[in-house]
XYZ file of C-alpha atoms in Angstrom:
552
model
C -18.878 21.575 -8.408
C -15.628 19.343 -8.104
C -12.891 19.643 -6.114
C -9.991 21.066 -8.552
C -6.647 21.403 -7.856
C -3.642 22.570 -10.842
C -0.048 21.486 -9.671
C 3.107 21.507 -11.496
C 5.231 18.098 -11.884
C 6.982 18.442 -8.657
C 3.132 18.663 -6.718
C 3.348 22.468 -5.912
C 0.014 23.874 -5.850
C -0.600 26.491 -8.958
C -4.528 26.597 -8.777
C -7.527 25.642 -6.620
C -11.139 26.512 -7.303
C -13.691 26.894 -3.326
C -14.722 23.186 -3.968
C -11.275 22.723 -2.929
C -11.565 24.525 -0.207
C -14.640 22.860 1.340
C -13.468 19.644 0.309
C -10.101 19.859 2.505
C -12.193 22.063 5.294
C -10.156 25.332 4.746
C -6.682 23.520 5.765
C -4.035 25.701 5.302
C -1.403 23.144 3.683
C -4.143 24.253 0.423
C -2.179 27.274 -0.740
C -0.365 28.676 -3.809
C 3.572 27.256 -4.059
C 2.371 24.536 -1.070
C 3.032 20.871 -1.602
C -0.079 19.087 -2.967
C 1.876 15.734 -0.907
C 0.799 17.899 2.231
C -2.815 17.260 2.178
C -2.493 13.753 -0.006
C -0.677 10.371 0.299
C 2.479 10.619 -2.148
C 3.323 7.271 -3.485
C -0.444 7.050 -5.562
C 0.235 10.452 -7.241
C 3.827 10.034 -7.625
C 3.393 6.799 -9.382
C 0.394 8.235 -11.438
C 2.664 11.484 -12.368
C 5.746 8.974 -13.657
C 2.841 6.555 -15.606
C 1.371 10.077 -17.445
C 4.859 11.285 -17.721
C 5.589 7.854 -19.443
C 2.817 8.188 -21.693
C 3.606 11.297 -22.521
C 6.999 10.329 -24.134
C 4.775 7.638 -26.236
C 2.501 9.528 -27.739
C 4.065 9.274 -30.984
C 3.395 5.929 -31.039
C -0.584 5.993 -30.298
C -0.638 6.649 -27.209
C -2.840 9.691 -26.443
C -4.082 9.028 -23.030
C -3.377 11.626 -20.996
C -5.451 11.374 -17.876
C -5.876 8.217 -15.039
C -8.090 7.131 -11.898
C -6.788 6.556 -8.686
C -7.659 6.609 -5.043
C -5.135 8.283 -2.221
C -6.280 9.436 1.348
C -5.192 12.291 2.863
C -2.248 12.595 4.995
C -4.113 12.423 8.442
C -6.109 9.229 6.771
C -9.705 11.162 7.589
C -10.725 10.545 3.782
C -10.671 8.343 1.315
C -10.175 10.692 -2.148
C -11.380 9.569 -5.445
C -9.034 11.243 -8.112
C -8.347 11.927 -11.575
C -5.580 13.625 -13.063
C -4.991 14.954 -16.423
C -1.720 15.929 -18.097
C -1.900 19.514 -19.718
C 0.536 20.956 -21.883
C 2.338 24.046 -20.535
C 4.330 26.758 -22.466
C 5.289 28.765 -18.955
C 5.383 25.165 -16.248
C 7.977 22.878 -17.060
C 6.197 21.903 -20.253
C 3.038 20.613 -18.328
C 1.249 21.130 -15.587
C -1.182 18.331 -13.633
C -4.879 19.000 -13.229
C -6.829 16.864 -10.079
C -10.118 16.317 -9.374
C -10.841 15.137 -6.446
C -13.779 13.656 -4.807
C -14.250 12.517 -1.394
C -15.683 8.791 -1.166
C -15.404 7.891 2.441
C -18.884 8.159 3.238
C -20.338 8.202 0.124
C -23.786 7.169 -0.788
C -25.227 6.963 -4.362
C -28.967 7.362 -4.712
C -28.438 5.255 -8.585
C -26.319 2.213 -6.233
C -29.039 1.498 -4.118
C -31.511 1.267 -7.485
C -29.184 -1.092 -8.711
C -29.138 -2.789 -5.273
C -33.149 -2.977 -4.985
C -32.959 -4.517 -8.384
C -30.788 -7.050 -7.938
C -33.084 -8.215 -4.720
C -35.760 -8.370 -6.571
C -34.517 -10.574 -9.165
C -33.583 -12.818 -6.607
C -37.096 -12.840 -5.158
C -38.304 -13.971 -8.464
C -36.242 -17.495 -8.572
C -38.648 -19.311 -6.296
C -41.976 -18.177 -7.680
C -40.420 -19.504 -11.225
C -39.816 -22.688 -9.229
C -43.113 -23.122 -8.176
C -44.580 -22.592 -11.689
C -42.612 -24.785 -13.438
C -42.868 -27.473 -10.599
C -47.231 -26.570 -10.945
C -47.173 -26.776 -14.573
C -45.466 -30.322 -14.740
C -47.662 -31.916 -11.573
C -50.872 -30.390 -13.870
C -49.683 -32.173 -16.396
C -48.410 -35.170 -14.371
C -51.804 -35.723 -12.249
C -55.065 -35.315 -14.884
C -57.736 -33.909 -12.593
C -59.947 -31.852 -15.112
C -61.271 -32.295 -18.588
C -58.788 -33.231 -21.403
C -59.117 -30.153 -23.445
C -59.203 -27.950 -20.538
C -56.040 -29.502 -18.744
C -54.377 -29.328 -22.480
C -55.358 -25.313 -22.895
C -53.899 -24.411 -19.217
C -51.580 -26.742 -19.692
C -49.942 -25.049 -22.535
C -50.970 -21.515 -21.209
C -48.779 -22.250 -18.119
C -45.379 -24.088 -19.791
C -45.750 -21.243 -22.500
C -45.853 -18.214 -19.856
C -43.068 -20.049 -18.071
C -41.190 -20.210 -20.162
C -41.333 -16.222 -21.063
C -40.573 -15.612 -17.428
C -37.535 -17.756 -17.256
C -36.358 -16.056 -20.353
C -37.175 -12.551 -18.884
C -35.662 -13.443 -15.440
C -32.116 -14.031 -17.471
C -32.916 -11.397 -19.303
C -33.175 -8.700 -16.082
C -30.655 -10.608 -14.502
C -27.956 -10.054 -17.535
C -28.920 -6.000 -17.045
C -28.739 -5.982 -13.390
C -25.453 -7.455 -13.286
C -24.566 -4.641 -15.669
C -25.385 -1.976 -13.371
C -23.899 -3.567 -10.459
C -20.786 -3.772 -12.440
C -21.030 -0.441 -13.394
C -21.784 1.089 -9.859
C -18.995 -0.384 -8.103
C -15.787 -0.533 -10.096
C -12.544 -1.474 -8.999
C -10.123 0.987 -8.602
C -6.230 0.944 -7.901
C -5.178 1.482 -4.351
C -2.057 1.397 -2.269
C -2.703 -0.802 0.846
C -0.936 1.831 2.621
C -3.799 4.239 1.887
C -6.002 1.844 2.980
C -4.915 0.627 6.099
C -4.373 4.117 7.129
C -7.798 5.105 6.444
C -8.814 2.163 8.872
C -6.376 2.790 11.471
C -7.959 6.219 11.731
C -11.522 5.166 11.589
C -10.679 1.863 14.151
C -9.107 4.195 16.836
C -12.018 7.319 16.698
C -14.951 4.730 16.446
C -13.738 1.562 18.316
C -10.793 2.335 20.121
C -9.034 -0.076 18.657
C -4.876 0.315 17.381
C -4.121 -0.751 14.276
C -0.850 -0.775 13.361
C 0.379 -0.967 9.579
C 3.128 -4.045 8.551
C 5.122 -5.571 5.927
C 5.679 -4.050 2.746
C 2.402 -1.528 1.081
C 0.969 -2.942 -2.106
C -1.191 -2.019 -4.491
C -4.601 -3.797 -5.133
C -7.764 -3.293 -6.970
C -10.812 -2.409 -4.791
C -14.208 -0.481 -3.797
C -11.850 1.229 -1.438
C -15.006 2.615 0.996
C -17.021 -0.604 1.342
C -14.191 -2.533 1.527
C -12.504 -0.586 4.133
C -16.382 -1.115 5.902
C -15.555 -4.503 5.926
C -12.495 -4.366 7.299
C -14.159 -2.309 10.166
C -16.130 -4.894 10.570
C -13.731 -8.148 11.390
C -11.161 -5.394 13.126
C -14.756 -4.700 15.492
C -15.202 -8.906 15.929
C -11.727 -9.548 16.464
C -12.065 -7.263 19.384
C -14.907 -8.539 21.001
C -14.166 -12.536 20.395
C -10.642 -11.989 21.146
C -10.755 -9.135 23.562
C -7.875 -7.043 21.718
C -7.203 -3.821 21.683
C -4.327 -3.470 18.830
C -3.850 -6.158 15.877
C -1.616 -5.853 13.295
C -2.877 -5.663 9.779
C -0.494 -6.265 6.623
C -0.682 -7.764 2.877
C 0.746 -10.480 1.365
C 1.139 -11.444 -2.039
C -0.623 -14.668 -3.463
C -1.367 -16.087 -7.117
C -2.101 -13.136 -8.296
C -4.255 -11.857 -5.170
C -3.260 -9.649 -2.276
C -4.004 -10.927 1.104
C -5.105 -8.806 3.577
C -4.260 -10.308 6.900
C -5.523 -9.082 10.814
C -3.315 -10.567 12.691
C -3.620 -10.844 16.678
C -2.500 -13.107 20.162
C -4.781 -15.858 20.618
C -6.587 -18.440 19.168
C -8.263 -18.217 15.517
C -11.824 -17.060 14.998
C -14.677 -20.160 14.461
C -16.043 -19.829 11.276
C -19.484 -19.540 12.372
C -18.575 -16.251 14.116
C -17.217 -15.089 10.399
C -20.356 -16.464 8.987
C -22.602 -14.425 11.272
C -20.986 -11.218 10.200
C -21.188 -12.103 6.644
C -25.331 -11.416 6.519
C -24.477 -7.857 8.236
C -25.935 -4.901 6.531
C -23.606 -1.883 6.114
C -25.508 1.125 6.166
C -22.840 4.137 5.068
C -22.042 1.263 1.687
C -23.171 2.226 -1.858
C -26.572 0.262 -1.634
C -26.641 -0.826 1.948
C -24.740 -4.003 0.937
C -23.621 -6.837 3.270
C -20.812 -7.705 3.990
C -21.207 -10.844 2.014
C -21.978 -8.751 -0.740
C -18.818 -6.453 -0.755
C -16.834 -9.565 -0.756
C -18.550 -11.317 -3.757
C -17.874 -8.018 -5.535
C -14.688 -8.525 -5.152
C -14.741 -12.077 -5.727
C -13.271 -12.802 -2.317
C -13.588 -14.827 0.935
C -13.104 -14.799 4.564
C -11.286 -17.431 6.602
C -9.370 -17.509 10.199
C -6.062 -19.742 10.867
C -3.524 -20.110 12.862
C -0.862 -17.392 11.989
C 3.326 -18.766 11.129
C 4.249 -16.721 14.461
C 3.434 -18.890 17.118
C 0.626 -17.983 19.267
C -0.874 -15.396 17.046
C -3.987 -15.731 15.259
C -4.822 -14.189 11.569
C -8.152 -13.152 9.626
C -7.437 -13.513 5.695
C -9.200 -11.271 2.710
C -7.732 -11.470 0.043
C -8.791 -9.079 -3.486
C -7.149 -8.809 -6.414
C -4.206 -7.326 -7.066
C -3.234 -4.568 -9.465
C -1.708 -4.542 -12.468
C 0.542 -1.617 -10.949
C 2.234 -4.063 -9.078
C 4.022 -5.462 -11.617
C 4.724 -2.560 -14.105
C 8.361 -1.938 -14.989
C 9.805 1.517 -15.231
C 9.238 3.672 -17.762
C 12.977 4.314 -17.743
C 15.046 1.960 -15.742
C 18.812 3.516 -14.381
C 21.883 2.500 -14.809
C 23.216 0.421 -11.452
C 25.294 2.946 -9.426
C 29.208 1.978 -8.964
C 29.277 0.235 -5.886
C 31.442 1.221 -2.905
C 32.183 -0.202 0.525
C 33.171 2.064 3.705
C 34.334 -0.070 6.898
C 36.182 2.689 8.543
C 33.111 3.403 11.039
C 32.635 -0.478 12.100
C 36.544 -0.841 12.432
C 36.890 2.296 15.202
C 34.539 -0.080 17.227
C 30.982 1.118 19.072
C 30.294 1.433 22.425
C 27.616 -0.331 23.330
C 27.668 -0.410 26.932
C 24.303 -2.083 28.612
C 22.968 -3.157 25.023
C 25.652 -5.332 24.058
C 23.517 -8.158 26.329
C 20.139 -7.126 24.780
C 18.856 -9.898 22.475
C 18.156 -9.062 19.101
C 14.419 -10.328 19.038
C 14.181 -8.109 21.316
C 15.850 -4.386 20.092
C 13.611 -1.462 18.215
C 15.318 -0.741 15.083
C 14.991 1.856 12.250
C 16.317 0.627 8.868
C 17.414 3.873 6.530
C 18.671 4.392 3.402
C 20.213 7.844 1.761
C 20.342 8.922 -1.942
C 23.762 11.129 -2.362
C 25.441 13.483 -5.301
C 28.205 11.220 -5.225
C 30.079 9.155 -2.981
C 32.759 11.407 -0.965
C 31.467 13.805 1.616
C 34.483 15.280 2.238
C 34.766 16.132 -1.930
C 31.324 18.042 -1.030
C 28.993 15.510 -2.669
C 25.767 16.196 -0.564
C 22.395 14.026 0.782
C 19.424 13.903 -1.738
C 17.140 12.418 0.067
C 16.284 10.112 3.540
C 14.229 7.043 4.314
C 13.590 4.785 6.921
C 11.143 2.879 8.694
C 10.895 1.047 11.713
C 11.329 -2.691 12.249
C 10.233 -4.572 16.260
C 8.815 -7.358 17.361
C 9.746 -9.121 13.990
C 7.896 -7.162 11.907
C 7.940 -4.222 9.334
C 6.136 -1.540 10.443
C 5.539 0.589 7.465
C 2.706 2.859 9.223
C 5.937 4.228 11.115
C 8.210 5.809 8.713
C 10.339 8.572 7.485
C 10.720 9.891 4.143
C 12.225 13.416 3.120
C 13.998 14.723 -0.249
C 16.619 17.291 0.598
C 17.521 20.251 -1.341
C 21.383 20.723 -1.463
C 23.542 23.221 -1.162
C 25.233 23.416 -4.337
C 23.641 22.404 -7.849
C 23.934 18.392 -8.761
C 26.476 17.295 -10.780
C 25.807 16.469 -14.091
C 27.715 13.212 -13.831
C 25.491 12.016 -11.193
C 22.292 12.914 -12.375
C 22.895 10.050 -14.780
C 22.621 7.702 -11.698
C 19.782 9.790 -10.030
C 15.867 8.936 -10.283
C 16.353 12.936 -8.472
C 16.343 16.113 -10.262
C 16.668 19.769 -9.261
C 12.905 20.842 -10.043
C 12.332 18.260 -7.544
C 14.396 19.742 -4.883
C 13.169 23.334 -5.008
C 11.812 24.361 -2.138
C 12.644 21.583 0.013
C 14.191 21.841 3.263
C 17.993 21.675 3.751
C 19.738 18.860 5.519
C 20.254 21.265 8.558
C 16.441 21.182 8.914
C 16.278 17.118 7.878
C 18.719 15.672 10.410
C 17.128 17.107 13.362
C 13.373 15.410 12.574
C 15.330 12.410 11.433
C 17.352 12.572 14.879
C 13.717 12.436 16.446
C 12.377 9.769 14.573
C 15.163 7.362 15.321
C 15.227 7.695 18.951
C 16.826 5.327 20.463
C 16.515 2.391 17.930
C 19.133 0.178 16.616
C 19.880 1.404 12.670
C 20.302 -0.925 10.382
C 21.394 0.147 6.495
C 22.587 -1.935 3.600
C 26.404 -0.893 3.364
C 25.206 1.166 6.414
C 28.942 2.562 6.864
C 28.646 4.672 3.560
C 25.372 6.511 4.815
C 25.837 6.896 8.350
C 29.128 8.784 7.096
C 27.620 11.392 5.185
C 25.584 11.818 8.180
C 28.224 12.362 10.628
C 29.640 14.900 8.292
C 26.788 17.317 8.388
C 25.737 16.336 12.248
C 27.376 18.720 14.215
C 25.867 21.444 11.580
C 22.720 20.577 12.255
C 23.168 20.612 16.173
C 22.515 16.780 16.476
C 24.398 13.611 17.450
C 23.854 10.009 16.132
C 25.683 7.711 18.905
C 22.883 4.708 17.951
C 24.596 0.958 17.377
C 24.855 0.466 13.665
C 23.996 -3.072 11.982
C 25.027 -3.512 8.310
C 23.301 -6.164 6.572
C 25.810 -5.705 4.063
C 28.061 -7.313 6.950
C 25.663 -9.476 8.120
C 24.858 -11.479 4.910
C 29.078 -11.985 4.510
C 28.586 -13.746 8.324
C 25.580 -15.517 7.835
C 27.220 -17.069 4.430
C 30.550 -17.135 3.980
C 30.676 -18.819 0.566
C 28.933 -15.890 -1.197
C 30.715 -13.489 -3.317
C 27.917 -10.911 -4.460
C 26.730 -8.867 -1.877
C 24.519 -6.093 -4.030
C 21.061 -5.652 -2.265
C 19.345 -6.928 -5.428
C 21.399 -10.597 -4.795
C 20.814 -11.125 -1.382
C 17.052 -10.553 -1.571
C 17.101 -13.338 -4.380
C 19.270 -15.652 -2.062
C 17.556 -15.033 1.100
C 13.325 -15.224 -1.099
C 12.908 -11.507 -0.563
C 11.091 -9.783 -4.387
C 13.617 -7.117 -5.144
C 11.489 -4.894 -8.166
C 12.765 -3.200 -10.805
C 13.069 1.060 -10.178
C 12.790 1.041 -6.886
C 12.364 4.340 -4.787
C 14.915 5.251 -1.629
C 11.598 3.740 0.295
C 11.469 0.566 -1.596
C 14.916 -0.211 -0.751
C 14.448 0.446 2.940
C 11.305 -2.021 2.995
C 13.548 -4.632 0.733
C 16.559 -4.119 3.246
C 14.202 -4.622 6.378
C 12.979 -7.827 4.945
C 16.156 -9.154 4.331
C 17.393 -8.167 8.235
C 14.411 -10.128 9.648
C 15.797 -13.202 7.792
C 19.288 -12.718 8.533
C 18.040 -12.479 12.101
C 16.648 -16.070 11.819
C 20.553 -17.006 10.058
C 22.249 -15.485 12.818
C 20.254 -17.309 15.572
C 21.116 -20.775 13.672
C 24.574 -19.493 14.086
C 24.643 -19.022 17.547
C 24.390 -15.380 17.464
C 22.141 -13.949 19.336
C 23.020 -10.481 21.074
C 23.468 -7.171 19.443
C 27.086 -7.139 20.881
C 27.761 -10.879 19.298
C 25.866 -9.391 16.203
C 28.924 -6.464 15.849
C 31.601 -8.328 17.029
C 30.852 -10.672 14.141
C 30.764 -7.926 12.133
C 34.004 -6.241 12.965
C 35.497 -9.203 12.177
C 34.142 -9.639 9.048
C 35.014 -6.068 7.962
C 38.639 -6.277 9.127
C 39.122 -9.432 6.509
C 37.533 -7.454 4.101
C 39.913 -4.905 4.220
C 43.376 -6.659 4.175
C-alpha cells in the first residue's frame, strides 16, 4: 500500500491512510490541521504546488496535466521521498485540495534493476567471444589448412553465424539499454535536499561534517545512488586528506550543475578517483559502481585546485533541471521602493568589534516581507528569512525561514504587491512567537540586509513586545554598493547583482533574495578591501557617511 497523504493548498494535512503512518514511523508532526512542511522539505512541494496551480489556470488551453514527480527529504534529512502529487478539484477546500504519494527511496532496492543490471553484464561478456569468431573465421579463411570444399562449407557456416550474432548482440544491446533507461530515470531535485540527505548519512556513518554552501539548485538525478556516490568521495576525501568537515556546494555550468567537495589541502591524484570508480555499491538499484552511476548520469569525476587558496575541490557535475530556469507563472509588479537612514544616522556602538576584520565576522543576512511600508501606520511583518554567511561563504544548510500571521487582515492594496495571501497565514505563529527564535538564530552575528534600515525598523517596533532586543551591528549593502561605486545611480537589488555578476531570477521568494543579497555582500567585501576598507567599524563609518549625503 502507498504512503498517502491529502493536504489543502497551504500544506495542512486533511487525510492520511497507516502507510503513512509507517512510512514517517508514527511521528507526531503527521496529524489532521498539521503542516505537511513539518515532516517534508518545502521549497520541492512549494514549487510543485505553484507549477500545478499554474497549470491549472491553463487548462483551457490543453493543458490537462494535473499531477507531477518530484523528490524532497524529510526535514531531519533521514529519507530520501519519492513523490507524486495530484491536483483534485474541491467544492468544500479552497477549490482543490493536493493528493501525495509518497515513497521512501533511500535504501531502496529493486529486484527488476538488478535483472536489468545482470543483463547488461552479460551483453558485455559477449563482445570478446564475437571478436574471436570473427578474427577465427577470417584466419580460416586466410590460412587454407583443410580440403577446399570443406574449408568453403565451414567457412561460410562460420561468417554466416557471425554475422547473426553480431546482429543479435545489437539487437539485445538496443533492449538492454531500454531497461536501464527505464529503471533509473532522472528525477528533479533541489541540491538542498540532497546535500542534506548526505550531511545526515556522512555524520551517523562516517563521522564526517558536511556543511551545505552557496546558493541550492535544482538538478536532474537518481537521487539514492547518486547520493551513494557522494558518500563515497566525502569517505576518500577523509582518509587521503585526513578531514573531518568539507564543504559541499553547486555551481552552475553550460547547462550542468557542479557538485563541488571542497576541503584544506592539496587535490586528490586521479588514480585515487580512479580506484573508487570500479567500487561496487551494494544498497544501489543493481549493485552498480560507482562508475556506473556516473555514466548514468553522463558525468565525470575530477580533483583541482579550488579559487580559495589552499583549499582543494572534488567536481561532479549532472545535469541540470529544466526547473531552474522556469519563469513565474505570474510575475508581480516591482514594489515602490523606499529608503530609511534614520537607524544608520543615530550611529551604533560597536565597542570591541569596530577592530574586528571583516573576513573575519559571522554574519546573518535577512530579509522581511511587510503589509506596507510604515510600522508606525500599523502595516505588519509577513514573513522572515535569513541565512548565515562566514568564512566567505554562503551557508545555506544554516538558515531561517518563517511566514507570520498578522494581527489585522492584509490590505487589499498590498496584496497586489504580495506573492502572500491570508490562506497562507492561517495558523501560523504571530511575530511575538517569530522574533524570539529569530533572536536565537542570529546570535551574535553581524546582519546584513539590502536597504537593511527599512527591516530592522519594523523589527524594533515589535521587539520589546516580544521580550527581545536586537543590539547586533547592521551592514546595508544598499550602503555599501553607493561606497564601493560612487558613479552608480540604481541601487535596486536586481541592478547590483547584474553589476557586481551575481544571477538575480525572475519571482523570487523572501529566501531567494537573502541568498542573492549574500552573494552580492561577499563581493562587495572583495570592493571594500580594494578600497582600503577593511574593519567592520571602517565598513559603518563609510556608511554613515554615505547615508548622511543621501539625505541632504
Amino acid at each position: 500500500m502507498e504512503a498517502v497523504v491529502v493536504c489543502d493548498p497551504n500544506g495542512r494535512i486533511l487525510l492520511y491512510n497507516s502507510a503513512a503512518r509507517r512510512l514517517f514511523h508514527h511521528a507526531d508532526a503527521l496529524a489532521l490541521g498539521q503542516s505537511l512542511y513539518r515532516l517534508c522539505s518545502r521549497p520541492p512541494i512549494e514549487h510543485t504546488l505553484r507549477l500545478l496551480r499554474h497549470r491549472a489556470l491553463k487548462k483551457n488551453q490543453g493543458n490537462e496535466e494535473t499531477g507531477a514527480r518530484f523528490v524532497c527529504s524529510t526535514v531531519d534529512g533521514a529519507m530520501l521521498l519519492n513523490c507524486h502529487v495530484d491536483r483534485i478539484a474541491s467544492d468544500f477546500i479552497q477549490g482543490c485540495v493536493f493528493a501525495f504519494t509518497f515513497e521512501d527511496i533511500t535504501g531502496k532496492i529493486s529486484e527488476q534493476g538488478r535483472q536489468g543490471h545482470l543483463l547488461e553484464k552479460m551483453v558485455q561478456s559477449l563482445r570478446r567471444p564475437l571478436t574471436n569468431l570473427s578474427a577465427a573465421a577470417e584466419n580460416l579463411k586466410t590460412y587454407p589448412d583443410m580440403a577446399p570444399e570443406v574449408r568453403s562449407e565451414f567457412q561460410e557456416i562460420i561468417l554466416r553465424e557471425s554475422e547473426e550474432l553480431t546482429r543479435l548482440f545489437a539487437e539485445l544491446a538496443r533492449e538492454s539499454a531500454g531497461i536501464t533507461s527505464r529503471q533509473w530515470p532522472l528525477f528533479d531535485v533541489n541540491s538542498a535536499d540532497l546535500i542534506g540527505c548526505l550531511a545526515h548519512r556522512s555524520m551517523a556513518q562516517d563521522e564526517v561534517r558536511v556543511v551545505m554552501t552557496g546558493v541550492p539548485l535544482w538538478l536532474q538525478a537518481d537521487s539514492h545512488s547518486l547520493m551513494l556516490v557522494l558518500e563515497r568521495f566525502v569517505r576518500l576525501v577523509r582518509e587521503s586528506r585526513r578531514v573531518s568537515e568539507m564543504d559541499v556546494e553547486t555551481l552552475l555550468g553550460d547547462r550542468r550543475v557542479y557538485i563541488d567537495i571542497t576541503w584544506p589541502g592539496e587535490p586528490l591524484p586521479q588514480a585515487e578517483i580512479d580506484a573508487v570508480l570500479e567500487n561496487a555499491l551494494p544498497d544501489s538499484v543493481g549493485s552498480m559502481t560507482v562508475a556506473e552511476v556516473l555514466e548514468r548520469h553522463g558525468s565525470e569525476v575530477w580533483s583541482q585546485k579550488h579559487r580559495r587558496p589552499g583549499y582543494a575541490i572534488l567536481r561532479i557535475p549532472v545535469p541540470d533541471s529544466p526547473r531552474q530556469w522556469e519563469e513565474p507563472a505570474q510575475r508581480l509588479p516591482e514594489r515602490p521602493e523606499f529608503y530609511d537612514f534614520s537607524l544608520i544616522e543615530g550611529g551604533q556602538e560597536l565597542g570591541e568589534l569596530a577592530n574586528q576584520p571583516l573576513a573575519d565576522l559571522p554574519y546573518v543576512v535577512f530579509d522581511t516581507e511587510t503589509t506596507g511600508l510604515h510600522p508606525s501606520a500599523g502595516d505588519e511583518i509577513l514573513s522572515i528569512a535569513a541565512v548565515r554567511v562566514e568564512n566567505g561563504r554562503l551557508l545555506s544548510g544554516e538558515r531561517f525561514e518563517q511566514l507570520i500571521r498578522p494581527h489585522r487582515p492584509i490590505p487589499k492594496s498590498s496584496l497586489f504587491f504580495l506573492d502572500i495571501t491570508e490562506e497562507m497565514l492561517r495558523g501560523e505563529p504571530q511575530i511575538e512567537e517569530v522574533l524570539p527564535k529569530f533572536r536565537s538564530f542570529v546570535g551574535d552575528a553581524v546582519l546584513v540586509a539590502h536597504n537593511g534600515t527599512f527591516d530592522l525598523n519594523f523589527i524594533q517596533s515589535v521587539a520589546e513586545k516580544a521580550g527581545v532586543r536586537f543590539s547586533n551591528p547592521l551592514l546595508d549593502t544598499l550602503l555599501l554598493s553607493m561606497v564601493a561605486d560612487e558613479e552608480a545611480t540604481d541601487f535596486t537589488l536586481a541592478n547590483i547583482g547584474e553589476q557586481l555578476g551575481v544571477n538575480v531570477t525572475g519571482g523570487r521568494t523572501i529566501m531567494d533574495d537573502c541568498y542573492v543579497t549574500a552573494q552580492i555582500f561577499l563581493k562587495l567585501l572583495d570592493l571594500l578591501a580594494e578600497r582600503g576598507i577593511t574593519t567592520l567599524g571602517g565598513a559603518i563609518a563609510a556608511c554613515e557617511r554615505v547615508a548622511v549625503t543621501k539625505r541632504l
